[in-house]
Amino acid sequence: MKRWRALIVLGTAQFLMVLDASVMNVSISQLVEDFDTDVTAIQAVITLYTLVMAAFMITGGKLGDMFGRRRMFRLGLIVYAVGSGLTAIAPTLWVLALGWSVIEGLGAALVLPALAALVAGAYRGRDRATAYGVIGGLAGAGIAVGPLLGGWLTTYLTWRLVFAGEVVLVVAILLLLRWIAPEPAPEQRIRLDVVGVLLSVAGLGLVVLAVLQSSSWGWLQPRNPPFTVLGFSPTLFAIALGGVLLVLFRSWELRREDPLVRFGLFRIPPLRSGLLMLFSQNLILLGLFFVIPLYLQVVLGHDAFETGLRLLPVSVTMLAASMTGPFLGRFASPRTVVRIGLLVLFVSSLWLVGTVKPELDDLSFALAMALLGIGMGLLASQLGNIVQSSVGEEDRSEVGGLQYTAQNLGSSLGTALIGAILIGALTAAFGNTVAEHPQISEPVRQQAGIRIEAGVSFVPADQLSAALAQTSVPPQEADAIVESYSAAQLDGLKVSFLATAGITLAGFAFTGHLPARRASGGTGRTGGSGRTPKAEEPAS
């Protein structure tokens, strides 16, 4: 039992990192009310949290190499607790964004790369596969507990108690930190590449920001942007500028002796495929976990606790499936397990399309969510071990940074992209329905068209009805507009689920270089041909 004490500490930290993101997703409606804002603003706060983690995760891994992984693990937990405490007392939306999105995000960017490296350093062979299965399982437990705990507290007390409780949990982890053996000091002095940090953060930030704002700015034709570029929306220009900065980042890194990212690592096929799959997995999961609560709360009117209950099947099955990694490794290769997981995800996404109706079919929805959890759990049972086992000990921290960068970049783009697809599909469907509705007169149709062109928010139909009651629109036409809006909401949700199904299919293209042999009980390193290149082979 003594050998698993480090895993208890590290697994609890992993659970903590996942917990509050799932709380925020089921508390969207309450956050909108508490801060007198709209869904798009909360979407931005959620996206910013994962974006900060994605942008600084590689830096966090490098700091672990410089000053020690356990030390950065401790510092990250302290920063995370400060952010949690500030979030718990946040009086305004910008303070919420500062405490949760920025400070907690920076803390997590220090904790997670160190966590991945500490797990890999503490265990070998089948123990390592077991450890990563447990870490994935505890991430699933965070997803399981988050909606229920957050939903119950949000509905009957306040969501703020979750963040206050996180401070207490961090203190408990810090008290048990001695269970993690200190690693040896770095053999050579490592310097932080500040220019690389700035280029990577700016590039990633611009890309994600542009995708997030695409629903309100417009992709090409300007809808409601703060400015235009040659008469066009700034969305594609911002994405292009972000891409240029990332190209400059790569060029800068290739010329440095001590780069922030050694791009030679991407020559290791299992590592490259594993990172792409982690990106895809989190894009799908966080995109769905943003859209599904909107369906349950905004369209169907469920409170946060009822939403948490309906998310329970995905959480439970994800937890169970993610713990099966060592068992499945006896019968199938990681590549096979991941492909089965993708197939299950594809089927569940299509199933969810069929469940989007004005009234929820509880059994069908629960089965679709349970299937979704199985697919996610199968991926989680394999990918962490694939990534960390593809390199040697000296590369653990850097690869841990890459691992969580891929995950959180997928998370931020998932929330931003699937949210933008939802709003875009809602706007298009609402505009088409209003234009064709026989009970809406031409003057009202023109007035509605102007408002739709300026941008549509995802709000309860009752809120739209109340707003129309304050205008001069005749009651019969107001009812027709509300009816059109309700139908457009369902259409937008269906398009979002179809988009996740398409992304899942695209994920099959990234599986070709995943390990094709069952893991052995030796070193725990696997590759497409049973081994991977030595850590020294990928030159910087």
Coordinates of C-alpha atoms in Angstrom, one line a residue:
M1 CA 0.0 0.0 0.0
K2 CA 2.9 2.3 0.7
R3 CA 3.9 2.4 -2.9
W4 CA 0.5 3.9 -3.9
R5 CA 0.7 6.8 -1.4
A6 CA 2.2 9.1 -4.0
L7 CA -0.7 8.2 -6.3
I8 CA -3.2 9.2 -3.6
V9 CA -1.8 12.7 -3.5
L10 CA -1.4 13.1 -7.3
G11 CA -4.8 11.6 -8.0
T12 CA -6.5 13.9 -5.6
A13 CA -4.8 16.9 -7.3
Q14 CA -6.1 15.5 -10.7
F15 CA -9.6 15.2 -9.2
L16 CA -9.4 18.8 -8.0
M17 CA -8.2 20.2 -11.4
V18 CA -11.3 18.7 -13.1
L19 CA -13.9 19.4 -10.4
D20 CA -14.6 23.1 -10.8
A21 CA -14.8 23.1 -14.6
S22 CA -17.7 20.6 -14.5
V23 CA -19.3 22.8 -11.7
M24 CA -19.2 25.8 -13.9
N25 CA -20.8 24.0 -16.8
V26 CA -23.9 23.0 -14.8
S27 CA -24.1 26.4 -13.1
I28 CA -24.3 28.4 -16.4
S29 CA -27.8 29.7 -15.9
Q30 CA -27.2 30.6 -12.2
L31 CA -24.0 32.4 -13.2
V32 CA -25.9 34.4 -15.8
E33 CA -28.4 35.5 -13.2
D34 CA -25.9 36.2 -10.4
F35 CA -23.7 38.4 -12.6
D36 CA -26.5 39.9 -14.7
T37 CA -24.9 38.8 -17.9
D38 CA -25.5 36.4 -20.8
V39 CA -24.5 32.9 -21.9
T40 CA -21.8 34.2 -24.3
A41 CA -20.0 36.0 -21.4
I42 CA -20.0 32.8 -19.3
Q43 CA -18.8 30.9 -22.4
A44 CA -15.9 33.4 -22.6
V45 CA -15.0 32.9 -18.9
I46 CA -15.0 29.1 -19.3
T47 CA -12.9 29.3 -22.5
L48 CA -10.4 31.7 -20.9
Y49 CA -9.8 29.2 -18.1
T50 CA -8.8 26.4 -20.4
L51 CA -7.0 28.8 -22.7
V52 CA -4.8 30.1 -19.9
M53 CA -3.9 26.5 -19.0
A54 CA -3.2 25.7 -22.6
A55 CA -1.1 28.8 -23.2
F56 CA 1.1 28.4 -20.1
M57 CA 1.2 24.6 -19.7
I58 CA 4.5 24.2 -21.7
T59 CA 6.0 27.0 -19.6
G60 CA 4.8 25.2 -16.4
G61 CA 6.6 22.0 -17.6
K62 CA 9.8 23.9 -18.3
L63 CA 9.7 25.6 -14.8
G64 CA 9.4 22.0 -13.4
D65 CA 12.6 21.1 -15.2
M66 CA 14.3 24.3 -13.9
F67 CA 13.3 24.2 -10.2
G68 CA 12.0 20.7 -9.6
R69 CA 8.7 19.1 -10.3
R70 CA 7.6 18.6 -6.7
R71 CA 8.4 22.2 -5.9
M72 CA 6.4 23.5 -8.9
F73 CA 3.6 21.1 -7.9
R74 CA 3.5 22.7 -4.5
L75 CA 3.7 26.3 -5.8
G76 CA 0.9 25.6 -8.4
L77 CA -1.4 24.2 -5.7
I78 CA -0.9 27.4 -3.6
V79 CA -1.6 29.6 -6.6
Y80 CA -4.6 27.5 -7.4
A81 CA -5.9 27.9 -3.9
V82 CA -5.6 31.7 -4.1
G83 CA -7.6 31.7 -7.3
S84 CA -10.3 29.4 -5.7
G85 CA -10.6 31.7 -2.7
L86 CA -11.0 34.8 -4.9
T87 CA -13.6 33.0 -7.1
A88 CA -15.6 32.0 -4.0
I89 CA -16.1 35.7 -3.0
A90 CA -16.1 37.2 -6.6
P91 CA -18.6 40.2 -6.6
T92 CA -18.4 40.8 -10.3
L93 CA -17.8 38.9 -13.6
W94 CA -14.4 40.3 -14.1
V95 CA -13.3 39.2 -10.6
L96 CA -14.7 35.8 -11.4
A97 CA -12.6 35.7 -14.6
L98 CA -9.5 36.9 -12.7
G99 CA -9.8 34.4 -9.9
W100 CA -11.1 31.3 -11.8
S101 CA -9.9 31.8 -15.4
V102 CA -6.6 33.5 -14.8
I103 CA -5.2 32.7 -11.4
E104 CA -6.6 29.1 -11.1
G105 CA -5.6 28.6 -14.7
L106 CA -2.0 29.6 -14.0
G107 CA -1.9 27.4 -10.9
A108 CA -3.2 24.4 -12.9
A109 CA -0.5 25.1 -15.6
L110 CA 2.1 24.5 -12.9
V111 CA 0.4 21.5 -11.3
L112 CA -0.5 19.4 -14.2
P113 CA 2.8 19.0 -16.1
A114 CA 4.5 18.2 -12.8
L115 CA 1.7 15.8 -12.0
A116 CA 2.1 13.8 -15.2
A117 CA 5.9 13.7 -14.8
L118 CA 5.7 12.7 -11.1
V119 CA 3.4 9.8 -11.9
A120 CA 5.7 8.6 -14.7
G121 CA 8.7 8.9 -12.4
A122 CA 7.1 7.1 -9.5
Y123 CA 5.9 4.0 -11.3
R124 CA 7.2 1.6 -14.0
G125 CA 5.7 -1.1 -16.3
R126 CA 2.2 -2.3 -15.4
D127 CA 2.2 -0.1 -12.3
R128 CA 2.6 2.9 -14.5
A129 CA -0.3 1.8 -16.7
T130 CA -2.4 1.2 -13.6
A131 CA -1.4 4.6 -12.2
Y132 CA -2.5 6.4 -15.4
G133 CA -5.7 4.4 -15.4
V134 CA -6.3 5.6 -11.8
I135 CA -5.5 9.2 -12.8
G136 CA -7.9 9.0 -15.7
G137 CA -10.5 7.4 -13.5
L138 CA -10.2 10.2 -10.9
A139 CA -10.5 12.8 -13.7
G140 CA -13.7 10.9 -14.5
A141 CA -14.7 11.0 -10.9
G142 CA -14.2 14.8 -10.9
I143 CA -16.6 15.0 -13.9
A144 CA -19.0 12.7 -12.1
V145 CA -18.9 14.6 -8.7
G146 CA -18.8 18.1 -10.3
P147 CA -22.2 18.2 -11.9
L148 CA -23.9 16.5 -8.9
L149 CA -22.1 18.5 -6.1
G150 CA -22.1 21.7 -8.1
G151 CA -25.7 21.2 -9.2
W152 CA -26.9 20.5 -5.6
L153 CA -25.0 23.4 -4.1
T154 CA -26.0 25.8 -6.9
T155 CA -29.6 24.9 -6.6
Y156 CA -30.0 24.8 -2.8
L157 CA -27.1 26.9 -1.4
T158 CA -24.5 28.5 -3.7
W159 CA -21.9 27.4 -6.2
R160 CA -19.3 29.5 -4.3
L161 CA -19.0 26.8 -1.6
V162 CA -17.4 24.5 -4.2
F163 CA -14.5 26.9 -4.5
A164 CA -14.2 27.5 -0.8
G165 CA -14.0 23.7 -0.4
E166 CA -11.2 23.5 -2.9
V167 CA -9.1 25.7 -0.7
V168 CA -9.5 23.2 2.1
L169 CA -8.7 20.3 -0.2
V170 CA -5.5 22.0 -1.4
V171 CA -4.4 22.4 2.2
A172 CA -4.9 18.7 2.8
I173 CA -2.9 17.8 -0.3
L174 CA 0.0 20.1 0.8
L175 CA 0.1 18.4 4.2
L176 CA 0.5 15.0 2.5
L177 CA 3.1 16.2 -0.1
R178 CA 5.9 14.3 1.8
W179 CA 4.4 11.1 0.4
I180 CA 5.9 12.1 -3.0
A181 CA 9.7 11.4 -3.1
P182 CA 11.8 14.4 -4.2
E183 CA 13.4 14.0 -7.6
P184 CA 17.2 14.6 -8.1
A185 CA 18.3 18.2 -8.9
P186 CA 18.7 19.0 -12.6
E187 CA 22.1 18.2 -14.0
Q188 CA 22.4 21.4 -15.9
R189 CA 21.0 24.9 -15.5
I190 CA 18.0 25.6 -17.7
R191 CA 16.9 29.0 -18.7
L192 CA 13.3 30.1 -19.5
D193 CA 12.7 31.1 -23.1
V194 CA 10.7 34.3 -22.5
V195 CA 10.3 35.2 -26.1
G196 CA 9.0 31.7 -26.9
V197 CA 6.5 32.1 -24.0
L198 CA 5.2 35.4 -25.4
L199 CA 4.9 34.2 -29.0
S200 CA 3.1 30.9 -28.0
V201 CA 0.7 32.7 -25.6
A202 CA -0.1 35.4 -28.2
G203 CA -0.6 33.0 -31.0
L204 CA -2.8 30.5 -29.2
G205 CA -4.7 33.4 -27.6
L206 CA -5.5 35.0 -30.9
V207 CA -6.7 31.8 -32.5
V208 CA -9.0 30.8 -29.7
L209 CA -10.3 34.4 -29.2
A210 CA -11.2 34.6 -32.8
V211 CA -13.1 31.3 -32.8
L212 CA -14.9 32.3 -29.6
Q213 CA -16.0 35.6 -31.0
S214 CA -16.9 34.3 -34.5
S215 CA -20.6 34.0 -33.6
S216 CA -20.9 37.7 -32.7
W217 CA -18.2 39.1 -35.1
G218 CA -19.2 36.9 -38.1
W219 CA -16.7 34.8 -40.1
L220 CA -16.4 37.0 -43.2
Q221 CA -19.3 39.5 -43.3
P222 CA -19.2 41.7 -40.2
R223 CA -22.0 41.1 -37.8
N224 CA -21.2 43.1 -34.7
P225 CA -17.4 43.3 -34.4
P226 CA -15.5 46.1 -32.6
F227 CA -13.8 47.0 -35.9
T228 CA -13.5 45.7 -39.5
V229 CA -10.6 44.9 -41.7
L230 CA -11.0 46.2 -45.3
G231 CA -14.8 45.9 -44.7
F232 CA -14.6 42.3 -43.5
S233 CA -15.0 40.7 -40.1
P234 CA -11.7 40.5 -38.1
T235 CA -12.3 36.8 -37.3
L236 CA -10.2 35.2 -40.1
F237 CA -7.6 37.9 -39.9
A238 CA -7.1 37.3 -36.1
I239 CA -6.8 33.5 -36.8
A240 CA -4.3 34.2 -39.5
L241 CA -2.3 36.5 -37.3
G242 CA -2.3 33.9 -34.5
G243 CA -1.1 31.3 -37.1
V244 CA 1.8 33.6 -38.1
L245 CA 2.8 34.1 -34.5
L246 CA 2.8 30.3 -34.0
V247 CA 5.0 29.8 -37.1
L248 CA 7.4 32.5 -35.7
F249 CA 7.3 30.6 -32.4
R250 CA 8.4 27.4 -34.1
S251 CA 11.1 29.2 -36.1
W252 CA 12.4 30.8 -33.0
E253 CA 12.5 27.6 -31.0
L254 CA 14.3 25.7 -33.7
R255 CA 17.2 28.2 -33.5
R256 CA 17.6 28.0 -29.7
E257 CA 19.9 25.7 -27.8
D258 CA 17.4 25.6 -24.8
P259 CA 14.0 25.9 -26.5
L260 CA 10.7 26.0 -24.7
V261 CA 9.5 23.2 -26.9
R262 CA 11.8 20.7 -28.6
F263 CA 9.9 20.1 -31.8
G264 CA 12.1 17.1 -32.4
L265 CA 9.9 15.3 -29.9
F266 CA 7.1 15.3 -32.5
R267 CA 9.1 12.9 -34.6
I268 CA 8.1 10.2 -32.1
P269 CA 5.0 8.8 -33.8
P270 CA 3.1 7.5 -30.7
L271 CA 3.7 10.8 -28.9
R272 CA 2.4 12.8 -31.9
S273 CA -0.7 10.6 -32.3
G274 CA -1.3 10.6 -28.6
L275 CA -1.2 14.3 -28.3
L276 CA -3.6 14.8 -31.3
M277 CA -6.0 12.3 -29.8
L278 CA -5.9 14.1 -26.4
F279 CA -6.7 17.3 -28.3
S280 CA -9.6 15.7 -30.1
Q281 CA -10.9 14.0 -27.0
N282 CA -11.1 17.2 -25.0
L283 CA -12.5 19.3 -27.9
I284 CA -15.4 16.8 -28.1
L285 CA -15.9 16.4 -24.3
L286 CA -15.8 20.1 -23.4
G287 CA -17.8 21.1 -26.4
L288 CA -20.6 18.7 -25.4
F289 CA -20.4 19.6 -21.7
F290 CA -21.0 23.3 -22.7
V291 CA -23.9 22.6 -25.1
I292 CA -25.8 19.8 -23.1
P293 CA -26.3 22.0 -20.0
L294 CA -27.7 24.7 -22.3
Y295 CA -30.3 22.2 -23.6
L296 CA -31.2 21.0 -20.2
Q297 CA -31.3 24.4 -18.4
V298 CA -32.2 27.0 -21.1
V299 CA -34.5 25.0 -23.3
L300 CA -36.0 22.5 -20.9
G301 CA -35.8 24.7 -17.8
H302 CA -34.1 22.2 -15.5
D303 CA -32.2 23.6 -12.5
A304 CA -28.5 22.9 -11.8
F305 CA -29.1 19.8 -9.6
E306 CA -31.5 18.2 -12.2
T307 CA -28.8 18.9 -14.8
G308 CA -26.2 17.2 -12.7
L309 CA -28.4 14.1 -12.3
R310 CA -28.9 13.8 -16.0
L311 CA -25.1 14.1 -16.6
L312 CA -24.5 11.3 -14.0
P313 CA -24.6 8.4 -16.6
V314 CA -21.7 9.9 -18.6
S315 CA -19.7 10.5 -15.5
V316 CA -20.2 7.0 -14.0
T317 CA -19.5 5.1 -17.2
M318 CA -16.5 7.3 -18.0
L319 CA -15.1 6.6 -14.5
A320 CA -15.6 2.9 -14.9
A321 CA -14.2 2.7 -18.5
S322 CA -11.2 4.8 -17.7
M323 CA -10.1 2.3 -15.0
T324 CA -10.0 -0.6 -17.4
G325 CA -6.7 0.3 -19.1
P326 CA -4.5 -2.4 -17.5
F327 CA -7.2 -5.1 -18.0
L328 CA -7.8 -4.1 -21.7
G329 CA -4.1 -4.1 -22.3
R330 CA -4.0 -7.9 -21.9
F331 CA -6.4 -8.4 -24.8
A332 CA -6.1 -5.5 -27.2
S333 CA -3.5 -2.9 -28.3
P334 CA -3.9 0.8 -27.3
R335 CA -4.7 1.6 -31.0
T336 CA -7.6 -0.9 -31.0
V337 CA -9.0 0.4 -27.7
V338 CA -8.8 4.0 -28.9
R339 CA -10.5 3.2 -32.2
I340 CA -13.3 1.4 -30.4
G341 CA -13.6 4.4 -28.1
L342 CA -13.9 6.7 -31.1
L343 CA -16.6 4.5 -32.7
V344 CA -18.6 4.5 -29.4
L345 CA -18.3 8.4 -29.3
F346 CA -19.5 8.7 -32.9
V347 CA -22.6 6.5 -32.2
S348 CA -23.4 8.4 -29.0
S349 CA -23.1 11.8 -30.7
L350 CA -25.6 10.7 -33.4
W351 CA -27.8 9.3 -30.7
L352 CA -27.8 12.7 -28.9
V353 CA -29.1 14.3 -32.1
G354 CA -32.2 12.1 -31.8
T355 CA -32.8 13.1 -28.2
V356 CA -33.1 16.8 -28.8
K357 CA -36.8 17.4 -28.6
P358 CA -39.1 19.9 -26.8
E359 CA -39.6 17.3 -24.1
L360 CA -36.8 15.1 -22.8
D361 CA -37.0 11.3 -23.3
D362 CA -35.1 10.5 -20.0
L363 CA -34.3 6.9 -20.9
S364 CA -33.0 7.6 -24.4
F365 CA -31.0 10.5 -23.2
A366 CA -29.5 8.6 -20.2
L367 CA -28.4 5.7 -22.5
A368 CA -26.8 8.1 -25.0
M369 CA -24.9 9.8 -22.2
A370 CA -23.8 6.5 -20.7
L371 CA -22.5 5.5 -24.1
L372 CA -20.7 8.8 -24.4
G373 CA -19.0 8.1 -21.0
I374 CA -17.8 4.7 -22.2
G375 CA -16.2 6.2 -25.3
M376 CA -14.5 8.9 -23.3
G377 CA -13.4 6.5 -20.7
L378 CA -11.8 4.1 -23.2
L379 CA -9.7 7.0 -24.6
A380 CA -8.8 8.1 -21.1
S381 CA -7.7 4.6 -20.2
Q382 CA -4.9 4.7 -22.9
L383 CA -3.8 8.1 -23.9
G384 CA -2.0 9.3 -20.8
N385 CA 0.2 6.2 -20.7
I386 CA 0.8 6.3 -24.4
V387 CA 2.1 9.8 -24.3
Q388 CA 4.3 9.4 -21.2
S389 CA 5.6 6.0 -22.1
S390 CA 6.8 7.2 -25.5
V391 CA 9.8 9.1 -24.0
G392 CA 12.6 8.7 -21.5
E393 CA 12.8 10.1 -17.9
E394 CA 14.5 13.3 -18.9
D395 CA 11.6 14.3 -21.1
R396 CA 8.8 13.6 -18.7
S397 CA 8.1 17.1 -17.6
E398 CA 8.3 18.6 -21.0
V399 CA 6.0 15.9 -22.4
G400 CA 3.7 16.5 -19.5
G401 CA 3.4 20.1 -20.5
L402 CA 2.7 19.1 -24.1
Q403 CA 0.1 16.6 -22.9
Y404 CA -1.9 19.1 -20.9
T405 CA -1.4 21.8 -23.5
A406 CA -3.1 19.5 -26.0
Q407 CA -5.9 18.7 -23.6
N408 CA -6.6 22.3 -22.6
L409 CA -6.2 23.7 -26.1
G410 CA -8.8 21.1 -27.1
S411 CA -11.0 22.1 -24.2
S412 CA -10.8 25.9 -25.0
L413 CA -11.4 25.3 -28.7
G414 CA -14.2 22.8 -27.9
T415 CA -16.1 25.4 -25.8
A416 CA -15.4 28.2 -28.3
L417 CA -15.9 26.2 -31.5
I418 CA -19.0 24.1 -30.6
G419 CA -20.5 27.2 -28.8
A420 CA -19.9 29.2 -32.0
I421 CA -21.4 26.5 -34.1
L422 CA -24.4 26.5 -31.8
I423 CA -25.0 30.2 -32.0
G424 CA -24.3 30.3 -35.7
A425 CA -26.8 27.5 -36.4
L426 CA -29.4 29.2 -34.0
T427 CA -29.0 32.5 -35.8
A428 CA -29.4 30.9 -39.3
A429 CA -32.3 28.8 -38.3
F430 CA -34.1 31.6 -36.5
G431 CA -33.7 34.0 -39.4
N432 CA -35.0 31.4 -42.0
T433 CA -38.0 30.5 -39.8
V434 CA -39.0 34.1 -39.2
A435 CA -38.6 34.9 -42.9
E436 CA -41.0 32.1 -43.9
H437 CA -43.5 32.2 -41.0
P438 CA -46.9 33.1 -42.4
Q439 CA -48.2 34.7 -39.2
I440 CA -45.4 37.3 -39.1
S441 CA -46.1 40.5 -41.0
E442 CA -43.5 42.1 -43.3
P443 CA -42.7 45.1 -40.9
V444 CA -42.2 42.8 -38.0
R445 CA -40.1 40.4 -40.1
Q446 CA -37.9 43.3 -41.2
Q447 CA -37.5 44.5 -37.6
A448 CA -36.7 41.0 -36.4
G449 CA -34.2 40.5 -39.3
I450 CA -32.3 43.6 -38.2
R451 CA -32.0 42.3 -34.6
I452 CA -31.0 38.8 -35.8
E453 CA -28.3 40.3 -38.0
A454 CA -26.9 42.1 -35.0
G455 CA -26.6 38.8 -33.1
V456 CA -28.7 36.3 -31.3
S457 CA -28.2 35.0 -27.7
F458 CA -29.1 31.6 -26.4
V459 CA -31.8 32.5 -23.8
P460 CA -35.0 30.9 -22.4
A461 CA -38.0 31.3 -24.7
D462 CA -39.9 32.9 -21.8
Q463 CA -37.3 35.6 -21.6
L464 CA -37.8 36.4 -25.3
S465 CA -41.5 36.4 -24.8
A466 CA -41.3 38.8 -21.9
A467 CA -39.0 41.1 -23.9
L468 CA -41.5 41.1 -26.9
A469 CA -44.3 41.9 -24.5
Q470 CA -42.6 45.3 -23.8
T471 CA -42.7 46.2 -27.5
S472 CA -45.4 47.1 -30.0
V473 CA -45.3 43.7 -31.7
P474 CA -48.9 42.2 -31.8
P475 CA -49.3 39.3 -29.4
Q476 CA -50.1 36.8 -32.2
E477 CA -46.9 37.7 -34.0
A478 CA -44.9 37.7 -30.8
D479 CA -46.0 34.1 -30.2
A480 CA -45.0 33.2 -33.7
I481 CA -41.5 34.7 -33.1
V482 CA -41.1 32.8 -29.8
E483 CA -42.2 29.6 -31.6
S484 CA -39.7 30.2 -34.3
Y485 CA -36.9 30.9 -31.8
S486 CA -37.7 27.7 -29.8
A487 CA -37.6 25.6 -33.0
A488 CA -34.3 27.3 -34.0
Q489 CA -32.8 26.4 -30.6
L490 CA -33.4 22.7 -31.2
D491 CA -32.0 23.0 -34.7
G492 CA -28.8 24.7 -33.4
L493 CA -28.4 22.0 -30.8
K494 CA -28.7 19.2 -33.4
V495 CA -26.1 20.9 -35.6
S496 CA -23.7 21.1 -32.6
F497 CA -24.1 17.4 -31.9
L498 CA -23.6 16.6 -35.6
A499 CA -20.4 18.7 -35.5
T500 CA -19.0 16.7 -32.6
A501 CA -19.8 13.5 -34.6
G502 CA -17.9 14.9 -37.5
I503 CA -14.9 15.8 -35.3
T504 CA -15.0 12.3 -33.9
L505 CA -14.8 10.7 -37.3
A506 CA -11.8 13.0 -38.2
G507 CA -10.1 11.6 -35.0
F508 CA -9.6 8.2 -36.7
A509 CA -7.0 9.9 -39.0
F510 CA -4.8 10.5 -35.9
T511 CA -4.8 6.9 -34.7
G512 CA -2.4 5.4 -37.3
H513 CA 0.8 5.7 -35.2
L514 CA -0.7 4.7 -31.8
P515 CA 1.0 1.5 -30.4
A516 CA -0.3 -1.5 -32.3
R517 CA 0.9 -4.1 -29.8
R518 CA -0.3 -5.0 -26.4
A519 CA 1.8 -3.5 -23.6
S520 CA 4.4 -5.7 -22.0
G521 CA 5.0 -5.9 -18.3
G522 CA 8.5 -4.5 -18.6
T523 CA 9.3 -0.9 -19.0
G524 CA 5.9 0.2 -20.0
R525 CA 7.1 1.8 -23.1
T526 CA 5.2 0.9 -26.2
G527 CA 5.3 1.9 -29.8
G528 CA 3.9 1.2 -33.2
S529 CA 6.4 -1.7 -33.6
G530 CA 6.7 -2.5 -29.9
R531 CA 9.2 0.2 -29.0
T532 CA 9.7 3.9 -29.6
P533 CA 12.8 5.9 -30.5
K534 CA 15.2 6.6 -27.6
A535 CA 14.7 9.9 -25.9
E536 CA 17.9 11.2 -27.4
E537 CA 16.8 10.6 -31.0
P538 CA 14.5 13.6 -31.4
A539 CA 16.9 16.4 -31.8
S540 CA 15.9 19.9 -31.1

